[in-house]
Coordinates of C-alpha atoms in Angstrom, one line a residue:
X11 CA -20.6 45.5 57.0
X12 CA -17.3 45.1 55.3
X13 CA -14.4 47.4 56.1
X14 CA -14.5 49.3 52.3
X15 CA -18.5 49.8 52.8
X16 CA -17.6 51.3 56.5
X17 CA -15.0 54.0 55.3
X18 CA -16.9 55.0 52.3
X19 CA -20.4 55.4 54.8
X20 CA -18.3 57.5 57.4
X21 CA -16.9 59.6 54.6
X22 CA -20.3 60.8 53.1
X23 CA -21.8 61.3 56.8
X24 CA -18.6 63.5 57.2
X25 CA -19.6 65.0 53.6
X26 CA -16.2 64.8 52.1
X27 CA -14.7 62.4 49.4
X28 CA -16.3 60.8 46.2
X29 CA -19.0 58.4 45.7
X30 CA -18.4 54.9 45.2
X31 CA -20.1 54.5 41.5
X32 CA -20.2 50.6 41.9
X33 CA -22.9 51.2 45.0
X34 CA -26.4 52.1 44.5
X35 CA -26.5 55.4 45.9
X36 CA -23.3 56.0 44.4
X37 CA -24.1 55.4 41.1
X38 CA -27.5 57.0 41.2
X39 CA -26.1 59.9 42.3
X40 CA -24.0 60.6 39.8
X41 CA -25.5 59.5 36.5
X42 CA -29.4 59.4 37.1
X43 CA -28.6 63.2 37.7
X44 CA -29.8 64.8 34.2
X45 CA -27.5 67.2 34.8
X46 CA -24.7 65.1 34.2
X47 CA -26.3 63.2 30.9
X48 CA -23.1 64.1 28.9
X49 CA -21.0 61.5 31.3
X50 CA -24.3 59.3 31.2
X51 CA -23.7 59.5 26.9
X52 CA -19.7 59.2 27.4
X53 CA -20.2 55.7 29.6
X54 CA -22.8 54.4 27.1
X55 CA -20.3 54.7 24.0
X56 CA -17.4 52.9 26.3
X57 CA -19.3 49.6 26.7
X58 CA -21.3 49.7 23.3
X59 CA -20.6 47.7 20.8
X60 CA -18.5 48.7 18.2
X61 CA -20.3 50.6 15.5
X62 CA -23.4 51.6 17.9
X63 CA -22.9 55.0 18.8
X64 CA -25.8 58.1 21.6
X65 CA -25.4 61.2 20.3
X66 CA -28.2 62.0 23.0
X67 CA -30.2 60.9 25.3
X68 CA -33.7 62.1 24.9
X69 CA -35.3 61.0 27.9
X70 CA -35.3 58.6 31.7
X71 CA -38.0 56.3 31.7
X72 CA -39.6 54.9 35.3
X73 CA -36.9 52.5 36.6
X74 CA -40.2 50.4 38.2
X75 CA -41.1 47.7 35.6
X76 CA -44.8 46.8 35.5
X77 CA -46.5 44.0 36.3
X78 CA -48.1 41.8 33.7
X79 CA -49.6 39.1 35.4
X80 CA -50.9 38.3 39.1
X81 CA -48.2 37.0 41.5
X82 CA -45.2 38.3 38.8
X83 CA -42.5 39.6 39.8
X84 CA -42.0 44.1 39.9
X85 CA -38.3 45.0 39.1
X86 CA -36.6 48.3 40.7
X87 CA -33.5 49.3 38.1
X88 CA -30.9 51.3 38.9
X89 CA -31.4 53.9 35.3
X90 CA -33.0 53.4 32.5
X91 CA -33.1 56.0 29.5
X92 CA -33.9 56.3 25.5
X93 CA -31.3 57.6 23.1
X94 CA -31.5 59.4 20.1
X95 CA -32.5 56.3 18.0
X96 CA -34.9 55.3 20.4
X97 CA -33.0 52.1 21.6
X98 CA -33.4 51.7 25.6
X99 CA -30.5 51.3 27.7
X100 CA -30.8 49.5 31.8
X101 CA -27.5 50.5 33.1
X102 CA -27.1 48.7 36.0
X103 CA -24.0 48.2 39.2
X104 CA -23.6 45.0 41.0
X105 CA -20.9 44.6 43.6
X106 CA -22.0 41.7 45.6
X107 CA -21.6 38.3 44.0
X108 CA -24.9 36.9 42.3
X109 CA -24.5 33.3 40.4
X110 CA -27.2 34.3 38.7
X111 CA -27.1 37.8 38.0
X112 CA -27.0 36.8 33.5
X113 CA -30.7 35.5 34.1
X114 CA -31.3 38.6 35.7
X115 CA -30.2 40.7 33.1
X116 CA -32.3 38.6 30.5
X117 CA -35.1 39.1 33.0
X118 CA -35.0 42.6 33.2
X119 CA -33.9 42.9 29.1
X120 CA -36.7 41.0 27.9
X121 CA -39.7 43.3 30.3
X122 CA -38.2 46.5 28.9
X123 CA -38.5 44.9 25.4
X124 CA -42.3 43.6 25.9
X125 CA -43.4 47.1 27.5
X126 CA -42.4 48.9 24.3
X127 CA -45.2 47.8 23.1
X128 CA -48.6 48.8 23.1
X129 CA -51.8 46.8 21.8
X130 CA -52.1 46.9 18.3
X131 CA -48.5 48.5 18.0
X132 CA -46.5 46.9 14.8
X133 CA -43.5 44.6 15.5
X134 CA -41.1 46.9 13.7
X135 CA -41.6 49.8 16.3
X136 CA -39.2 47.1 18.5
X137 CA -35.8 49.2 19.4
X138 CA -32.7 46.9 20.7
X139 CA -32.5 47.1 24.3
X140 CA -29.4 47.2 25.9
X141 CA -28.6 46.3 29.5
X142 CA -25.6 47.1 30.5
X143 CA -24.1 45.9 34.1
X144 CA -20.7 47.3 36.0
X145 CA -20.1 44.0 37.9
X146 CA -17.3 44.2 41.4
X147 CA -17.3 40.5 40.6
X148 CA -16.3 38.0 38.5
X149 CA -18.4 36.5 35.9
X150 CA -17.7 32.3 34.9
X151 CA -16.4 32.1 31.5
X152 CA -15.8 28.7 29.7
X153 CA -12.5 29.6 29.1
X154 CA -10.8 32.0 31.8
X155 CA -7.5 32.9 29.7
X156 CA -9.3 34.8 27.5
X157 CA -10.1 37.2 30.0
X158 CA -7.7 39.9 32.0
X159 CA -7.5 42.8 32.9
X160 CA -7.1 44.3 29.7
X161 CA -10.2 42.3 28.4
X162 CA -13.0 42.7 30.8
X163 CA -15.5 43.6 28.8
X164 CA -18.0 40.9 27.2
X165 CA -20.9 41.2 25.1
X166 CA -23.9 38.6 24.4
X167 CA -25.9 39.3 21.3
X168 CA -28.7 36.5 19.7
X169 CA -26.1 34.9 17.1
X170 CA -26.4 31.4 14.6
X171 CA -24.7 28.7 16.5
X172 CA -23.4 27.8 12.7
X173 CA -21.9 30.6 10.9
X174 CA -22.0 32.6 13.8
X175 CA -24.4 35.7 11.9
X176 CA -25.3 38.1 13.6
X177 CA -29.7 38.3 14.2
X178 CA -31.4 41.4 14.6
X179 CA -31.0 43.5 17.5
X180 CA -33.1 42.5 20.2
X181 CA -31.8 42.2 23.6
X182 CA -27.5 43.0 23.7
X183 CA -25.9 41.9 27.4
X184 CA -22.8 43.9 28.4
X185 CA -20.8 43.6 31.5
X186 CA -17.5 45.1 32.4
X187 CA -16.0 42.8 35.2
X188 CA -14.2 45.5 37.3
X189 CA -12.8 42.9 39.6
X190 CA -10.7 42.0 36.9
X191 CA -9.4 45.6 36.5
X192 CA -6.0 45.4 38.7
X193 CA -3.9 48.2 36.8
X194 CA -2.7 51.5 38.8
X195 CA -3.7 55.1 38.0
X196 CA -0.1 55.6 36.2
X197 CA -0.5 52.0 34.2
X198 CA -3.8 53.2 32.5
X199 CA -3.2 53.9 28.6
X200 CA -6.7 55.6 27.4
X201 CA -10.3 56.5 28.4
X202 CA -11.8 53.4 29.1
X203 CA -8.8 52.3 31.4
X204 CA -9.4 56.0 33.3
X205 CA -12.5 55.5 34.1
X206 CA -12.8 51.6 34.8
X207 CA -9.7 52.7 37.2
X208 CA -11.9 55.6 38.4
X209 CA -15.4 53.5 38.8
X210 CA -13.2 50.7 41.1
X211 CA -11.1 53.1 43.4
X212 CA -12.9 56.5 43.4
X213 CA -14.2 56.5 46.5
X214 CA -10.6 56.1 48.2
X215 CA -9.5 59.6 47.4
X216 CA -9.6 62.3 49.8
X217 CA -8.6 64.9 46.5
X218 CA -8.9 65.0 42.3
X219 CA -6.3 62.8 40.9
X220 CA -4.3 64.4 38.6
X221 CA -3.7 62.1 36.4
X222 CA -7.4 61.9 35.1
X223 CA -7.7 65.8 34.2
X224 CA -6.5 65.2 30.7
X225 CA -9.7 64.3 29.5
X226 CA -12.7 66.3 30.0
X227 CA -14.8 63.8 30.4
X228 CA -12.9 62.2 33.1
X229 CA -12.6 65.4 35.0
X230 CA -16.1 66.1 34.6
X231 CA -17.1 62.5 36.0
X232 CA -14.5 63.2 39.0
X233 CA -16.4 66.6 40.2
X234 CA -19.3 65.1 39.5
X235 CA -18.6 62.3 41.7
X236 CA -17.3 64.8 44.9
X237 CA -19.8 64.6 48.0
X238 CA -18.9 68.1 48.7
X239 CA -20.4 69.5 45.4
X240 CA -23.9 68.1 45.9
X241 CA -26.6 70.2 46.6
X242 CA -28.3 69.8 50.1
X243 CA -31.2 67.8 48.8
X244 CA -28.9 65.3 46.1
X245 CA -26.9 65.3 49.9
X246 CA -29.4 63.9 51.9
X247 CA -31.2 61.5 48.8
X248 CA -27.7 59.9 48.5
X249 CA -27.0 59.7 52.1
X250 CA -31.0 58.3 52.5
X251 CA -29.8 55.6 49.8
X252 CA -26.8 55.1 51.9
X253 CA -28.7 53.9 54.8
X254 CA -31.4 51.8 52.9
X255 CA -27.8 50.3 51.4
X256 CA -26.0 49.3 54.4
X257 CA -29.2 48.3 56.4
X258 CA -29.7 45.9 53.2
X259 CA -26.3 44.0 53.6
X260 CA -27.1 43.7 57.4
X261 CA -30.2 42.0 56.6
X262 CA -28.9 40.2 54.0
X263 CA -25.7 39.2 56.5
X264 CA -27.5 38.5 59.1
X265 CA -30.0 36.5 57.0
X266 CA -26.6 34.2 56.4
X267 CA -26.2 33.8 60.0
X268 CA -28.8 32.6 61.0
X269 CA -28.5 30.1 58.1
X270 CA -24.9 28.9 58.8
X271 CA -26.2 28.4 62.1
X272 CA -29.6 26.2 61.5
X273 CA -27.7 24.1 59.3
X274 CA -24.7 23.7 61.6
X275 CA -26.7 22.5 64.0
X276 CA -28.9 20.4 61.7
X277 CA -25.7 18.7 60.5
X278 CA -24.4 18.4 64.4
X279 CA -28.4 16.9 65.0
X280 CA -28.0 14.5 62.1
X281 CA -24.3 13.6 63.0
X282 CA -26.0 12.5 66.2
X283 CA -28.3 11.2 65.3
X284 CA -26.6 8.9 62.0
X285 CA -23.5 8.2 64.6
X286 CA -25.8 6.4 67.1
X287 CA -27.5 4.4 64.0
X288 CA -23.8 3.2 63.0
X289 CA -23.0 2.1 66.5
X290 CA -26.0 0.1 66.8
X291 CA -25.5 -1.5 63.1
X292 CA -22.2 -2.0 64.7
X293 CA -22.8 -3.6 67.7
X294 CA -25.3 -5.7 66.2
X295 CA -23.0 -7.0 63.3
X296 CA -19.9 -7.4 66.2
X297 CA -22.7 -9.5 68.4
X298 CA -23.5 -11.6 65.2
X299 CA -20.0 -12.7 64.3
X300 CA -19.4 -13.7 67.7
X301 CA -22.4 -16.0 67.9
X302 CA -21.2 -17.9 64.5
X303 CA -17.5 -18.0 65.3
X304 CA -18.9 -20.1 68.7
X305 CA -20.7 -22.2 66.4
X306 CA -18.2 -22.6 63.9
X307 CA -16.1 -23.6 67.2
X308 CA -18.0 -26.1 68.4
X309 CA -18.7 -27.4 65.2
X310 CA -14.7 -27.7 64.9
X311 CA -14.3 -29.4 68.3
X312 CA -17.1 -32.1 66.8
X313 CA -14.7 -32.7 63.7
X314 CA -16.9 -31.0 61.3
X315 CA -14.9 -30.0 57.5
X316 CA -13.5 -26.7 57.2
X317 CA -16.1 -26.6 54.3
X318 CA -18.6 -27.4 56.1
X319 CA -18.6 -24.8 58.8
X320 CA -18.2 -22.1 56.7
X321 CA -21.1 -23.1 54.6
X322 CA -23.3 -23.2 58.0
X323 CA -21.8 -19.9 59.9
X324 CA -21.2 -17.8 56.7
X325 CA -17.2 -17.6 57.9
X326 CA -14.6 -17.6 55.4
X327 CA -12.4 -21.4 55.9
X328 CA -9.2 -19.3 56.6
X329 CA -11.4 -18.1 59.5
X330 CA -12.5 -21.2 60.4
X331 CA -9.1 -22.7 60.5
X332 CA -7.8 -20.1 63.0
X333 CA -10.3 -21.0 65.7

């Protein structure tokens, strides 16, 4: 368990502090609470696309994704909801590092835009799905100096490779790489800087910033975000999910152990085992030259060409005339 994980953990047991909203239980607790769907609508429109707007959200779907086949694979999202124009949005947090975490969000797009769906349904009741991913990591871009902390945001949408025209709507990626975020409180300039500032460092505050009442919105999300104001039962759900959450990255830690240390000692077992092998090539190739430079001497003391020897012994004649 890291150090940050530790302090945040102590602090809710101790039922003071805010969430962190780039953990699970965090996150959850905050904006999978229906009373707070207006902050819910307010970080939608921050990471949407320009020109793609929730006025509401009219309902949260079951975050468990079916399954469609035997041996497939069921899906547990962090929140899933319908706005007002029916498109479906996964918003999702991810703070551990995951190489493949873009194939995941494909993964996940693609079953919420099968399930909407039913037999016999027409193609044109399809509604863009958006999944949407608050990353404590950074993603690999082909080009890394077009990203900083005042561009952390990037969006994939189905485009031709060509002219680059836009296709229809189907599945949108966003992800805002927070790691990337590295401004203060007093170097943040609007709303989305607020509350990428506010998602990263949150949870380190013993008291409400001032600098974020200025906004409703971000004062809101700040309350919102205080372990003190939770009812008893949101209090023990989040602190349940807190649990589950740090026995996870034991596991998963410990899981890493025990691999660092099966193939440590696979590679010491194989050095062993490849180091013998070399000696014994060694000592056979070492025992080898010595038999042909006594033949190539004796064959020297008989008055045999230089040529001649290192024709028979394989010996180079520089060798040969050394002896």
């Amino acid at each position: 368990m890291n150090n940050d994980f530790q302090i945040m953990y102590e602090a809710a047991w101790r039922r003071e502090g805010f969430v962190n909203l780039l953990s699970d239980p965090g996150f959850k607790a905050v904006f999978c609470d229906r009373n707070n769907k207006s902050l819910l609508i307010h970080l939608l429109n921050c990471l949407l696309p320009e020109g793609v707007r929730v006025r509401d959200i009219v309902s949260y779907l079951d975050r468990e994704q079916s399954i469609d086949y035997l041996g497939g694979k069921k899906t547990i999202l962090d929140l899933v909801c319908k706005g007002d124009g029916g498109e479906l949005f996964n918003v999702e947090v991810q703070s551990e590092l995951d190489r493949e975490f873009f194939e995941r969000c494909v993964y996940y797009g693609s079953g919420l835009y099968h399930e909407q769906l039913l037999s016999g349904d027409d193609y044109q009741k399809l509604r863009p799905v958006y999944i949407i991913a608050l990353l404590g990591f950074n993603i690999a871009h082909s080009d890394e100096s077009q990203w900083d902390t005042d561009n952390i945001v990037s969006r994939y949408t189905m485009v031709e490779t060509r002219t680059g025209e836009f296709a229809p709507s189907t599945i949108i990626v966003i992800f805002a790489e927070l790691a990337r975020f590295t401004k203060e409180i007093g170097d943040c300039l609007g709303t989305e800087d607020k509350l990428f500032y506010w998602f990263k460092n949150g949870w380190r505050y013993k008291e409400e910033p001032n600098q974020l009442e200025d906004e409703e919105f971000l004062g809101d999300l700040v309350r919102a975000c205080n372990v003190a104001s939770f009812t008893k039962d949101k209090y023990d759900n989040y602190i349940v999910g807190m649990k589950s959450q740090r026995d996870a990255l034991h596991r998963e830690r410990q899981i890493r152990r025990e691999g660092l240390e099966e193939g440590l000692e696979k590679g010491l077992t194989q050095g062993r085992e490849e180091g013998l092998q070399e000696g014994l090539e060694k000592g056979l190739e070492e025992g080898s030259r010595q038999k042909s430079l006594s033949i190539a001497l004796a064959l020297k003391q008989r008055g045999f060409e230089l040529a001649q020897i290192a024709e028979i012994t394989g010996l180079s004649p520089e060798e040969v005339s050394t002896l």
